[in-house]
Structure formats: C-alpha cells, structure tokens
Coordinates of C-alpha atoms in Angstrom, one line a residue:
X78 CA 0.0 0.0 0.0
X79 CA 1.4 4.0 -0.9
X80 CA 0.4 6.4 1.8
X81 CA 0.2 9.4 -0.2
X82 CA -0.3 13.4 0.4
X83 CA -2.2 15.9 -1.8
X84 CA -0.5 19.0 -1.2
X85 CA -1.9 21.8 -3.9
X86 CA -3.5 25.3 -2.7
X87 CA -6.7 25.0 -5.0
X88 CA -9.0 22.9 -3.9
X89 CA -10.7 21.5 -7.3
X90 CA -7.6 20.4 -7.7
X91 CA -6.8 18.6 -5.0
X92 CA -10.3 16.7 -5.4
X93 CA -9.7 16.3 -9.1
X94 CA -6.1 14.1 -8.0
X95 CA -8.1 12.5 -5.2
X96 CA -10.9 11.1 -7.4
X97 CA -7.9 9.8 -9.7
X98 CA -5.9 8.1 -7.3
X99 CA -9.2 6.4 -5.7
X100 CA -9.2 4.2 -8.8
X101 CA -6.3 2.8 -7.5
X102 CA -6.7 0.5 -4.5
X103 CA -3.2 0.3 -3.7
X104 CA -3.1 3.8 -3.2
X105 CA -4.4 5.6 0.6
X106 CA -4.3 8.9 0.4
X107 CA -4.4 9.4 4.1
X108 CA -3.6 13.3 3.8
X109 CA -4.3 17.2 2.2
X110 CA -2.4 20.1 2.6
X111 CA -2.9 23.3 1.3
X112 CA 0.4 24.9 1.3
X113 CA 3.9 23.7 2.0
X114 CA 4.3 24.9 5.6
X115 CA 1.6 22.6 6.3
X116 CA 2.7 20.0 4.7
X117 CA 6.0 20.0 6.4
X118 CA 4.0 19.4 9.8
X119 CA 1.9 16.5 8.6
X120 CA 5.4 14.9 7.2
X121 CA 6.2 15.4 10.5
X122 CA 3.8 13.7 12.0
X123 CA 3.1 10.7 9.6
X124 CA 5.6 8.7 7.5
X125 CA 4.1 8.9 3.3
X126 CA 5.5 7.2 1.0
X127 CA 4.5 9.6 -1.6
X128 CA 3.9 13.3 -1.9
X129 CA 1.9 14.6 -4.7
X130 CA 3.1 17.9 -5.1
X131 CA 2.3 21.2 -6.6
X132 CA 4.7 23.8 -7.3
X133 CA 3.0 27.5 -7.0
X134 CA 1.7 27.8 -4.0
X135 CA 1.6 30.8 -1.5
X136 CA 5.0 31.5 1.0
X137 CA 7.0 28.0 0.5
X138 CA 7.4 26.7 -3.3
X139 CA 6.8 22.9 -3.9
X140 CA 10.4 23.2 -5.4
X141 CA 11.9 24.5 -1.9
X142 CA 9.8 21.9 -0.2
X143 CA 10.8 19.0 -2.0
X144 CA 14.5 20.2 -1.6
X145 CA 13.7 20.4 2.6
X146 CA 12.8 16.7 2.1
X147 CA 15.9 15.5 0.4
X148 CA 17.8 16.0 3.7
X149 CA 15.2 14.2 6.2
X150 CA 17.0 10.2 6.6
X151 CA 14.2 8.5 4.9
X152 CA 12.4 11.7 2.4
X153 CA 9.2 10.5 0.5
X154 CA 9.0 10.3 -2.8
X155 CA 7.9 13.3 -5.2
X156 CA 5.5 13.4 -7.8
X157 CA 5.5 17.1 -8.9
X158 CA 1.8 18.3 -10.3
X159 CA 1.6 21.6 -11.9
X160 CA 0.4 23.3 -15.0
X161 CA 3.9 24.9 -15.3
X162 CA 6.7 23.1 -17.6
X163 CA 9.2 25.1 -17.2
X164 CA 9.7 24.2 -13.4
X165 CA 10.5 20.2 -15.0
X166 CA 14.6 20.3 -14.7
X167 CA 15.0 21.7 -10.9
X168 CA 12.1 19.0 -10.5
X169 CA 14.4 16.0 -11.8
X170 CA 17.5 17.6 -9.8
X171 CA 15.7 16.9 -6.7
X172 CA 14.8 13.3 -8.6
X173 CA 11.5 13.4 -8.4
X174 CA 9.7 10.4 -9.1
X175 CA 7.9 12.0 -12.0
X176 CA 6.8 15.8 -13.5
X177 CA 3.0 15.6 -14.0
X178 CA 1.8 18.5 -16.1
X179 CA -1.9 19.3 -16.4
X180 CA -4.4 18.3 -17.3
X181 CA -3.5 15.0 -17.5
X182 CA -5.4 11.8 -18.4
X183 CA -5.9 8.6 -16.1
X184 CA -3.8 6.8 -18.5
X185 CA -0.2 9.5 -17.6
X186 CA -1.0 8.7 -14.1
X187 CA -1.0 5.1 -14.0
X188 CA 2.2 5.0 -15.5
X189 CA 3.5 7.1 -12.6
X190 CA 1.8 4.9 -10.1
X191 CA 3.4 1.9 -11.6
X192 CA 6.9 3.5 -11.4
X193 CA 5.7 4.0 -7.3
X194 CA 4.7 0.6 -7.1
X195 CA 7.8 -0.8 -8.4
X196 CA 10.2 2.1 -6.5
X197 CA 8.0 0.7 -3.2
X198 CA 8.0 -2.9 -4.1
X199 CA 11.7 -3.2 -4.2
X200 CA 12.5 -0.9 -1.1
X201 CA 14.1 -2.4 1.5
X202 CA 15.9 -5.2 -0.1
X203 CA 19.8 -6.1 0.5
X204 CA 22.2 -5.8 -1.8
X205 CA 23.3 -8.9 -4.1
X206 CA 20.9 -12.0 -5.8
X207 CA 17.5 -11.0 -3.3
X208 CA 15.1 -9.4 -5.0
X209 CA 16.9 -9.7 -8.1
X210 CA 14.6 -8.8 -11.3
X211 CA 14.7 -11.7 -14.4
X212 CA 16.7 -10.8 -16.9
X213 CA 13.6 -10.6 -19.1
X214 CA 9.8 -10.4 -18.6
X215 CA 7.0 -10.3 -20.7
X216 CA 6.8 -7.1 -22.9
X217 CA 4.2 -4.4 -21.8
X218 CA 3.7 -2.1 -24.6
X219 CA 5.4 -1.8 -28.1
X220 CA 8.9 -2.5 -28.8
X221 CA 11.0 1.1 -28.5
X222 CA 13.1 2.1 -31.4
X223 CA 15.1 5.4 -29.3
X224 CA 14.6 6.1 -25.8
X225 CA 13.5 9.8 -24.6
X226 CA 15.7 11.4 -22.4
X227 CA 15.9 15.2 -21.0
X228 CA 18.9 17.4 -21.8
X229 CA 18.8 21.1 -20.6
X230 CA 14.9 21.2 -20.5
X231 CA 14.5 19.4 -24.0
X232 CA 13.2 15.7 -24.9
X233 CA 16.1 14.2 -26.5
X234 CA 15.5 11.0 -28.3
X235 CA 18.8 8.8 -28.3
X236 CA 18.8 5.7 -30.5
X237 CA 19.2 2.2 -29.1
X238 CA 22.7 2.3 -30.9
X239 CA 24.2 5.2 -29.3
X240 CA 23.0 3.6 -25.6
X241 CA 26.2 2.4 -23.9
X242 CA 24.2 1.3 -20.6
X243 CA 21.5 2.1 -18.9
X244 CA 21.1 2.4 -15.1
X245 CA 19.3 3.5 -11.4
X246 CA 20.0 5.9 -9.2
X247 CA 17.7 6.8 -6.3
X248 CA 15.2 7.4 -7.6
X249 CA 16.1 8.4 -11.5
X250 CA 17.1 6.2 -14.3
X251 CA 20.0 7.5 -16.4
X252 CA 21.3 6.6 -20.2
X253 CA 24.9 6.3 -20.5
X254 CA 25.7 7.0 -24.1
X255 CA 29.6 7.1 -25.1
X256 CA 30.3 10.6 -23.9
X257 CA 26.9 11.8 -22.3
X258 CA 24.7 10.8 -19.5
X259 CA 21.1 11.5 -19.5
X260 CA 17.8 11.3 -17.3
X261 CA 14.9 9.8 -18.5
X262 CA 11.3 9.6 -17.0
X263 CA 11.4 5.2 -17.7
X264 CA 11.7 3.3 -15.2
X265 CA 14.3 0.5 -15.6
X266 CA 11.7 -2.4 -15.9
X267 CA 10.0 -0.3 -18.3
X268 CA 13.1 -0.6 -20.6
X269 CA 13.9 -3.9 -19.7
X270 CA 10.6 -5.2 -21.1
X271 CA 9.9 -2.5 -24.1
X272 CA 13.7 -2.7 -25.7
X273 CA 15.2 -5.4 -28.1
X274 CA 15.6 -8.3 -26.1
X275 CA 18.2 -9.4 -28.7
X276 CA 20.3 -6.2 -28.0
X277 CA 19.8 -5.3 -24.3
X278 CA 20.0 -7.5 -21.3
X279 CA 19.1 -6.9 -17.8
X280 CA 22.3 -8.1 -16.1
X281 CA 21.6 -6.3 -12.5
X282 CA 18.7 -5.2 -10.1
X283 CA 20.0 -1.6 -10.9
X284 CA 21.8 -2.4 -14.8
X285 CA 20.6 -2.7 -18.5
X286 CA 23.5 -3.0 -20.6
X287 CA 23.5 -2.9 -24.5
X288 CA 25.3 -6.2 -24.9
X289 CA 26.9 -4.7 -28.4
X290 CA 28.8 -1.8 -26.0
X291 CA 30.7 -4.1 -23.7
X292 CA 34.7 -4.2 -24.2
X293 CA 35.8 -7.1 -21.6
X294 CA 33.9 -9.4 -19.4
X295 CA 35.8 -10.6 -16.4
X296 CA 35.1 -13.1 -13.4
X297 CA 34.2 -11.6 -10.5
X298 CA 33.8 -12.3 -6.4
X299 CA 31.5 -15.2 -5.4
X300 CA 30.3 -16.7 -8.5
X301 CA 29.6 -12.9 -10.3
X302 CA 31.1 -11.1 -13.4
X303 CA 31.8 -7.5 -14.2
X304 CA 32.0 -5.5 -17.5
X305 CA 34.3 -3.3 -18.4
X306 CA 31.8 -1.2 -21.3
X307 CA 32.7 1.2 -24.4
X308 CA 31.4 4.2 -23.3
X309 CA 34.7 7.3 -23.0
X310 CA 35.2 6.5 -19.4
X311 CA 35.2 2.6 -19.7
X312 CA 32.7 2.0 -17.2
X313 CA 32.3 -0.9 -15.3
X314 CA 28.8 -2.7 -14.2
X315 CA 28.3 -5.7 -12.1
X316 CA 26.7 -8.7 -13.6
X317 CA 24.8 -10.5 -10.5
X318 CA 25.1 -14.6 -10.2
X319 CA 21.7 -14.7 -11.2
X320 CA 21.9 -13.2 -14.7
X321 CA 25.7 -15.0 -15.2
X322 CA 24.1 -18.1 -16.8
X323 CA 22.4 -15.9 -19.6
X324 CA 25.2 -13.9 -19.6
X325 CA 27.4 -16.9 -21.2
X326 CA 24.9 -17.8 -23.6
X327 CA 24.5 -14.1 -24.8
X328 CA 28.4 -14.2 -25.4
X329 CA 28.7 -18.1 -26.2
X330 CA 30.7 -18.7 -23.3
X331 CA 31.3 -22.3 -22.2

C-alpha cells in the first residue's frame, strides 16, 4: 500500500487528483495540505510514501519543499503536479519520481503509479541476488526504437545504438551514451521489457546494458562477473550470479 499526500493550494484540484488516485486501491491517500508549511508538519507527524506535489503555491514553493525533504533520513518520494513546464529540470534535480503536467489523463497517471509501485516494491531489499529482477519479462507495450531522455529542459530521443548502458540511481534512471549521461522519465523495468531483447539485457537489479557496447567481461567475487563497457570512461557494471548463466549464452561462453 502507498500512503500518499495531496499537497496543492486550490481545492478543485486537489479533489480532481483524489478522485484519480481512488481508482487505485493500492493507493491511501491518508492526507491534504494546502500549502507547503503545512505540509512540512503532517510529514512530521506521519511517514508517506508519496507526496503529490504542486509547485506554485503561497509563502514556500513545492520546489523549496521537496528540496527540505531530500535531507530528512528517509524523504518520500515526489511526484510534482503543476500546470507549469518550465519548473520540470530543478524538479528532476531533486529526482522526483515524475513531473505531471496538467491536465492530465488517467492513463499518464498510472504509469506514474506503476513506477511507485515498483520504487516501493523493491524498497528495503539487500544488496546482491535478493530481489533480483529476471533478466527478461513479458513485454508491456510496443517494442522502443530510441529512448527519450531530457537534456537542458529538452526531450532528446537517443537511439538504441548510441546507448552504452543504462542504469538506477535513487530514484532516477540515467542513459549512458559514449560521452553523455542523461535522465529519462522510464523506469528500468519499463526498458527492460519495451527494448530489443536481442540487443539489451538486464544483467543487474540496478543495470541494462547494450550487450553490443561491452569491451571485456571478467570473473568476479563469489560466483559474479563484471563489465568493463565502451562508453569514453570505460565504465564498469556488475553482472549479479543470477543473470551469469544468460550472460554466457548471450556471449557463447562455455
């Protein structure tokens, strides 16, 4: 289950989000604020998982609200809701979850809620096999021929041959491209199951690797492998013991 807060200063809006979310059972939306000072004091209170944010609002900005959060030891997550693009790049520099412009459809918002479920589902887990993600699912949606990513405020769409890697951090998901890294607004099992399944493979809880960018492949501790890839910097990603068995077919090793 999410706990989630609405926190917007106009109230048709905060009922319009509300009757949204309700169509999602694993969502509670167990509070409202109305500005960001009182949000602060319900955060204080009550541990949410999510925040539902907007970003013009009277006295504190959702912006200088969500950057408070970043140093409490466990912040909630952000999902920024406003009518303003232009506030979208400090948004993703606080790595919020996701940047929801309005209006917005029912469709825009399940896909955030699905990147919640799946930030939430795999909280908590230790490092290593545990919780380990197959290297390949069942495909949701059609197959992706570039992936969007953001660069200075802009959608940039990078082709699948120009992708080094791909990879998690927090709560953002970065391309690695030979020279560049960029955010985009995928979540990492949304690119493990939409991309070429013949060109990328899921070698890591937190790794997608273009299998046509790695330079060496080396044993590593306890039954693992590492990568040394092609991007400038030569990059290294872990392979985890549970992908090292489709690792060696991918690369016909005996």
């Amino acid at each position: 289950m999410l706990k989630a807060l609405i926190v917007d200063d106009e109230y048709p809006a905060r009922m319009e989000l509300r009757y949204m979310l309700e169509k999602h059972p694993d969502v509670e939306i167990i509070g409202e604020a109305t500005n960001a000072r009182e949000a602060l004091r319900l955060i204080e209170a009550l541990d949410y998982d999510v925040i539902f944010l907007d970003v013009q609002m009277p006295g504190m900005s959702g912006i200088d609200l969500a950057a408070q959060l970043k140093n409490r030891p466990v912040p909630p997550k952000v999902v920024f809701v406003t009518a303003y693009e232009h506030y979208a790049v400090p948004a993703f520099a606080l790595r919020a979850v996701d940047y929801l412009l309005k209006p917005f459809d029912d469709e825009r918002l399940a896909e955030t809620i699905q990147r919640l479920r799946e930030m939430h589902g795999g909280s908590g887990q230790g490092e290593g096999d545990r919780g380990e993600p197959p290297a390949r699912e069942g495909r949701k949606g059609p197959t992706l021929n570039w992936v969007l990513c953001e660069r200075d405020g802009r959608q940039i769409p990078v082709p699948l041959d120009e992708i080094v890697y791909i990879f998690s951090e927090g709560y953002n998901v970065y391309v690695q491209t030979y020279s560049e890294r960029l955010l985009t607004r995928y979540t990492l099992q949304e690119l493990t199951e939409r991309l070429p399944s013949d060109q990328f493979f899921r070698c890591h809880r937190s790794y997608l690797i273009n299998i046509y960018q790695v330079r060496e492949l080396s044993p590593y501790f306890n039954g693992a492998y590492l990568l040394r890839m092609k991007d400038k910097n030569h990059s290294e990603v872990p392979v985890s013991r549970a992908n090292v068995k489709r690792l060696k077919e991918l690369f016909s090793m005996d």
